[in-house]
Coordinates of C-alpha atoms in Angstrom, one line a residue:
M1 CA 2.7 258.7 163.6
M2 CA 6.3 257.6 163.0
K3 CA 6.8 254.0 162.3
I4 CA 10.1 252.8 163.7
A5 CA 12.3 249.6 163.5
I6 CA 15.1 249.2 165.8
A7 CA 18.3 247.2 164.9
G8 CA 20.1 245.9 167.9
A9 CA 16.7 245.5 169.5
T10 CA 17.9 243.2 172.4
G11 CA 20.9 245.1 173.3
R12 CA 21.2 247.6 176.3
M13 CA 20.5 250.7 174.0
G14 CA 17.9 248.8 171.7
K15 CA 15.8 247.9 174.9
M16 CA 16.0 251.5 175.9
L17 CA 14.8 252.6 172.5
I18 CA 12.0 250.1 172.4
E19 CA 10.8 251.3 175.8
A20 CA 10.9 254.9 174.5
V21 CA 9.1 254.1 171.4
L22 CA 6.3 252.3 173.3
N23 CA 5.9 255.2 175.7
C24 CA 5.7 257.7 172.8
S25 CA 2.3 258.6 171.5
D26 CA 3.7 259.8 168.2
A27 CA 5.7 256.7 167.5
E28 CA 4.8 253.0 166.6
L29 CA 7.2 250.0 166.8
V30 CA 7.0 248.1 163.6
G31 CA 10.3 246.2 163.5
A32 CA 13.0 244.6 165.8
L33 CA 16.2 243.6 164.3
E34 CA 18.9 241.3 165.8
H35 CA 21.9 239.1 164.6
E36 CA 21.2 235.5 163.4
S37 CA 22.6 233.9 166.5
C38 CA 20.5 236.1 169.0
P39 CA 18.7 233.7 171.4
L40 CA 15.7 236.1 171.6
L41 CA 14.7 235.7 167.9
G42 CA 11.1 234.8 167.5
E43 CA 10.2 236.6 170.9
D44 CA 7.9 239.6 171.2
A45 CA 10.1 242.8 171.3
G46 CA 8.5 244.0 174.4
A47 CA 8.7 240.8 176.3
F48 CA 11.6 242.3 178.6
L49 CA 9.1 244.9 179.6
G50 CA 6.4 242.5 180.2
K51 CA 4.4 244.1 177.3
K52 CA 3.2 242.4 174.2
T53 CA 3.9 244.6 171.1
G54 CA 2.9 242.2 168.3
V55 CA 6.4 242.7 166.9
V56 CA 8.6 239.7 166.6
T57 CA 12.3 240.0 166.9
T58 CA 13.8 238.8 163.6
S59 CA 17.2 238.6 161.8
D60 CA 15.5 239.4 158.5
I61 CA 16.1 243.1 157.7
A62 CA 13.5 243.0 154.9
K63 CA 10.9 241.9 157.3
A64 CA 12.0 244.2 160.1
L65 CA 11.7 247.2 157.9
T66 CA 8.3 246.3 156.5
G67 CA 6.3 249.4 157.0
A68 CA 9.0 251.3 158.8
E69 CA 9.9 255.0 158.2
F70 CA 12.9 254.9 160.3
L71 CA 15.5 252.4 161.3
I72 CA 17.4 253.3 164.5
D73 CA 20.7 251.3 164.3
F74 CA 22.8 250.5 167.5
T75 CA 24.8 247.5 166.2
R76 CA 28.3 247.0 165.0
P77 CA 29.9 248.8 162.0
E78 CA 29.6 245.9 159.6
G79 CA 25.9 245.5 160.6
T80 CA 25.1 249.1 160.1
M81 CA 26.7 249.3 156.7
A82 CA 24.7 246.1 155.7
H83 CA 21.5 247.7 157.0
L84 CA 22.2 251.1 155.3
A85 CA 22.4 249.3 151.9
I86 CA 19.0 247.8 152.4
A87 CA 17.3 250.9 154.0
Q88 CA 18.3 253.0 151.0
K89 CA 16.9 250.6 148.5
T90 CA 13.6 250.7 150.6
G91 CA 13.5 254.5 151.3
C92 CA 13.7 253.9 155.1
K93 CA 15.6 256.7 156.7
M94 CA 18.3 255.7 159.3
I95 CA 19.3 257.1 162.6
I96 CA 22.7 255.6 163.5
G97 CA 24.0 255.3 167.0
T98 CA 26.7 252.8 166.2
T99 CA 30.2 253.5 167.4
G100 CA 33.6 252.3 166.0
L101 CA 32.8 253.3 162.4
S102 CA 36.0 253.5 160.3
N103 CA 36.8 256.9 158.6
T104 CA 35.9 255.0 155.2
Q105 CA 32.6 254.1 156.6
I106 CA 31.8 257.4 158.0
E107 CA 32.6 259.0 154.7
S108 CA 30.2 256.6 152.9
L109 CA 27.4 257.7 155.3
K110 CA 27.6 261.4 154.3

């Protein structure tokens, strides 16, 4: 079973990803990451679906990545780059859907 964390968890794409993970028998949601001023911090990541996941939305990337094999990132370029640095240290693989990356940022991802 793939253990997945989602960055940008309360955004449009993040919600779609959470729903997809919850409906996938081969995946488990283990982390939901958002920015520090998100009003949904501390809420269950599946609340918008009326489902309890036991995963609390957090702004602490280390906490969100605990036990994760993959981080799916749909955030802003600066957030993606910060998440990448931490994911690399933990060995968590990233799937990046962020748009608006600069050429320099894209090169550093290669």
